[in-house]
PDB file of C-alpha atoms in Angstrom:
ATOM      1  CA  GLU A   1      58.390 107.149 153.312  1.00  0.00           C
ATOM      2  CA  VAL A   2      60.494 110.177 154.053  1.00  0.00           C
ATOM      3  CA  GLN A   3      64.192 109.869 153.179  1.00  0.00           C
ATOM      4  CA  VAL A   4      66.853 112.423 154.062  1.00  0.00           C
ATOM      5  CA  VAL A   5      70.282 112.176 152.464  1.00  0.00           C
ATOM      6  CA  GLU A   6      73.093 114.490 153.466  1.00  0.00           C
ATOM      7  CA  SER A   7      76.184 114.806 151.267  1.00  0.00           C
ATOM      8  CA  GLY A   8      79.086 117.126 150.527  1.00  0.00           C
ATOM      9  CA  GLY A   9      81.245 116.557 153.543  1.00  0.00           C
ATOM     10  CA  GLY A  10      84.924 115.879 153.421  1.00  0.00           C
ATOM     11  CA  MET A  11      88.328 116.825 154.750  1.00  0.00           C
ATOM     12  CA  VAL A  12      89.613 120.366 154.322  1.00  0.00           C
ATOM     13  CA  GLN A  13      92.239 122.540 155.814  1.00  0.00           C
ATOM     14  CA  ALA A  14      91.335 125.360 158.124  1.00  0.00           C
ATOM     15  CA  GLY A  15      90.130 128.316 156.210  1.00  0.00           C
ATOM     16  CA  GLY A  16      88.646 126.195 153.487  1.00  0.00           C
ATOM     17  CA  SER A  17      85.024 125.836 152.320  1.00  0.00           C
ATOM     18  CA  LEU A  18      82.444 123.090 151.810  1.00  0.00           C
ATOM     19  CA  ARG A  19      78.914 123.007 150.598  1.00  0.00           C
ATOM     20  CA  LEU A  20      76.637 120.449 152.219  1.00  0.00           C
ATOM     21  CA  SER A  21      73.401 119.290 150.561  1.00  0.00           C
ATOM     22  CA  CYS A  22      70.424 117.691 152.107  1.00  0.00           C
ATOM     23  CA  ALA A  23      68.028 115.957 149.649  1.00  0.00           C
ATOM     24  CA  VAL A  24      64.590 115.185 151.006  1.00  0.00           C
ATOM     25  CA  SER A  25      62.148 112.876 149.396  1.00  0.00           C
ATOM     26  CA  GLY A  26      58.637 111.802 150.500  1.00  0.00           C
ATOM     27  CA  LEU A  27      57.946 115.210 151.967  1.00  0.00           C
ATOM     28  CA  THR A  28      57.529 118.746 150.623  1.00  0.00           C
ATOM     29  CA  ILE A  29      59.960 121.112 152.426  1.00  0.00           C
ATOM     30  CA  TRP A  30      58.774 124.483 151.326  1.00  0.00           C
ATOM     31  CA  TYR A  31      56.278 124.931 154.159  1.00  0.00           C
ATOM     32  CA  LEU A  32      58.559 123.520 156.855  1.00  0.00           C
ATOM     33  CA  THR A  33      61.386 124.953 158.898  1.00  0.00           C
ATOM     34  CA  TRP A  34      64.515 122.929 158.274  1.00  0.00           C
ATOM     35  CA  ALA A  35      67.834 123.026 159.971  1.00  0.00           C
ATOM     36  CA  TRP A  36      71.350 121.729 160.089  1.00  0.00           C
ATOM     37  CA  TYR A  37      72.676 120.024 163.134  1.00  0.00           C
ATOM     38  CA  ARG A  38      76.095 118.598 164.016  1.00  0.00           C
ATOM     39  CA  GLN A  39      77.424 115.991 166.427  1.00  0.00           C
ATOM     40  CA  THR A  40      80.821 114.993 167.588  1.00  0.00           C
ATOM     41  CA  PRO A  41      81.586 111.634 169.288  1.00  0.00           C
ATOM     42  CA  GLY A  42      80.301 111.438 172.803  1.00  0.00           C
ATOM     43  CA  LYS A  43      78.339 114.658 172.553  1.00  0.00           C
ATOM     44  CA  GLU A  44      74.696 115.491 171.806  1.00  0.00           C
ATOM     45  CA  ARG A  45      73.588 116.648 168.387  1.00  0.00           C
ATOM     46  CA  THR A  46      73.152 120.393 168.379  1.00  0.00           C
ATOM     47  CA  LEU A  47      71.579 122.926 166.118  1.00  0.00           C
ATOM     48  CA  VAL A  48      73.840 124.840 163.752  1.00  0.00           C
ATOM     49  CA  ALA A  49      71.457 126.829 161.640  1.00  0.00           C
ATOM     50  CA  ARG A  50      67.835 126.885 160.673  1.00  0.00           C
ATOM     51  CA  LEU A  51      65.762 128.462 157.906  1.00  0.00           C
ATOM     52  CA  ARG A  52      62.207 129.457 158.752  1.00  0.00           C
ATOM     53  CA  TRP A  53      59.867 128.578 155.880  1.00  0.00           C
ATOM     54  CA  MET A  54      57.425 131.440 156.180  1.00  0.00           C
ATOM     55  CA  ASP A  55      59.872 134.278 155.565  1.00  0.00           C
ATOM     56  CA  ASN A  56      63.250 132.546 154.884  1.00  0.00           C
ATOM     57  CA  ASP A  57      64.595 134.108 158.042  1.00  0.00           C
ATOM     58  CA  ALA A  58      67.850 132.377 158.989  1.00  0.00           C
ATOM     59  CA  PHE A  59      69.218 131.696 162.451  1.00  0.00           C
ATOM     60  CA  TYR A  60      72.794 130.718 163.213  1.00  0.00           C
ATOM     61  CA  ILE A  61      74.594 129.824 166.352  1.00  0.00           C
ATOM     62  CA  ASP A  62      77.114 132.397 167.356  1.00  0.00           C
ATOM     63  CA  SER A  63      80.170 130.307 166.490  1.00  0.00           C
ATOM     64  CA  VAL A  64      79.207 130.035 162.774  1.00  0.00           C
ATOM     65  CA  LYS A  65      77.702 133.488 162.196  1.00  0.00           C
ATOM     66  CA  GLY A  66      79.252 135.167 159.212  1.00  0.00           C
ATOM     67  CA  ARG A  67      80.832 131.920 158.020  1.00  0.00           C
ATOM     68  CA  PHE A  68      77.919 129.605 157.263  1.00  0.00           C
ATOM     69  CA  THR A  69      74.861 130.213 155.131  1.00  0.00           C
ATOM     70  CA  ILE A  70      71.721 128.043 155.040  1.00  0.00           C
ATOM     71  CA  THR A  71      69.597 128.051 151.926  1.00  0.00           C
ATOM     72  CA  LYS A  72      67.091 125.784 150.282  1.00  0.00           C
ATOM     73  CA  ASP A  73      65.751 125.067 146.810  1.00  0.00           C
ATOM     74  CA  ASN A  74      62.063 124.225 147.044  1.00  0.00           C
ATOM     75  CA  ALA A  75      62.003 122.911 143.465  1.00  0.00           C
ATOM     76  CA  LYS A  76      64.708 120.469 144.263  1.00  0.00           C
ATOM     77  CA  ASN A  77      63.453 119.738 147.801  1.00  0.00           C
ATOM     78  CA  THR A  78      67.008 120.322 148.946  1.00  0.00           C
ATOM     79  CA  ILE A  79      68.563 122.272 151.852  1.00  0.00           C
ATOM     80  CA  TYR A  80      72.178 123.534 151.624  1.00  0.00           C
ATOM     81  CA  LEU A  81      74.775 124.699 154.119  1.00  0.00           C
ATOM     82  CA  GLN A  82      77.622 126.761 152.630  1.00  0.00           C
ATOM     83  CA  MET A  83      80.494 126.687 155.080  1.00  0.00           C
ATOM     84  CA  ASN A  84      83.369 129.120 154.649  1.00  0.00           C
ATOM     85  CA  SER A  85      86.439 129.898 156.800  1.00  0.00           C
ATOM     86  CA  LEU A  86      86.138 126.473 158.320  1.00  0.00           C
ATOM     87  CA  LYS A  87      87.859 125.910 161.667  1.00  0.00           C
ATOM     88  CA  PRO A  88      88.980 122.664 163.326  1.00  0.00           C
ATOM     89  CA  GLU A  89      86.201 123.092 165.896  1.00  0.00           C
ATOM     90  CA  ASP A  90      83.673 122.691 162.978  1.00  0.00           C
ATOM     91  CA  THR A  91      84.776 119.101 162.719  1.00  0.00           C
ATOM     92  CA  ALA A  92      81.619 116.926 163.168  1.00  0.00           C
ATOM     93  CA  THR A  93      79.067 114.875 161.466  1.00  0.00           C
ATOM     94  CA  TYR A  94      76.416 117.114 159.987  1.00  0.00           C
ATOM     95  CA  PHE A  95      72.757 116.232 159.748  1.00  0.00           C
ATOM     96  CA  CYS A  96      69.617 117.985 158.480  1.00  0.00           C
ATOM     97  CA  ASN A  97      66.167 117.689 159.862  1.00  0.00           C
ATOM     98  CA  GLU A  98      63.174 119.773 160.646  1.00  0.00           C
ATOM     99  CA  ASP A  99      63.198 122.220 163.522  1.00  0.00           C
ATOM    100  CA  PRO A 100      62.183 120.899 165.948  1.00  0.00           C
ATOM    101  CA  PRO A 101      63.560 117.608 164.626  1.00  0.00           C
ATOM    102  CA  ASP A 102      61.497 114.582 163.786  1.00  0.00           C
ATOM    103  CA  ASP A 103      63.169 111.458 165.011  1.00  0.00           C
ATOM    104  CA  GLU A 104      62.074 109.583 161.902  1.00  0.00           C
ATOM    105  CA  TYR A 105      63.858 112.002 159.612  1.00  0.00           C
ATOM    106  CA  TRP A 106      67.485 111.551 160.759  1.00  0.00           C
ATOM    107  CA  GLY A 107      69.702 110.505 157.886  1.00  0.00           C
ATOM    108  CA  GLN A 108      73.222 109.132 157.997  1.00  0.00           C
ATOM    109  CA  GLY A 109      74.835 112.543 158.099  1.00  0.00           C
ATOM    110  CA  THR A 110      77.911 113.741 156.377  1.00  0.00           C
ATOM    111  CA  GLN A 111      81.319 113.932 157.964  1.00  0.00           C
ATOM    112  CA  VAL A 112      83.165 117.201 157.933  1.00  0.00           C
ATOM    113  CA  THR A 113      86.808 117.164 159.102  1.00  0.00           C
ATOM    114  CA  VAL A 114      88.802 120.400 159.330  1.00  0.00           C
ATOM    115  CA  THR A 115      92.598 120.036 159.796  1.00  0.00           C
ATOM    116  CA  SER A 116      94.756 122.742 161.238  1.00  0.00           C
TER     117      SER A 116
END
């Protein structure tokens, strides 16, 4: 059984930083493309960043470029999202999953709240 557990969220002031972690068990991540997504109430979950397994090439949506960094530790089977210079519009629940996502791999997410 695959389990995905996100952690590291919290409440920070604008300009602050957080580091999210996504621990995956039951599946080896090194040969898969994984991504971070976020969702706010009443809106669809959207892609934030992804890390391509074959060459570690990273993709970011325009609004987080230069502020967020996605990495992974294959030995720990964990994906990270370093978030710097946070803005109130980054407030959301953050999830990790493959890209494209597998419906069976959605975890509970971790809440990020950025206050102005």
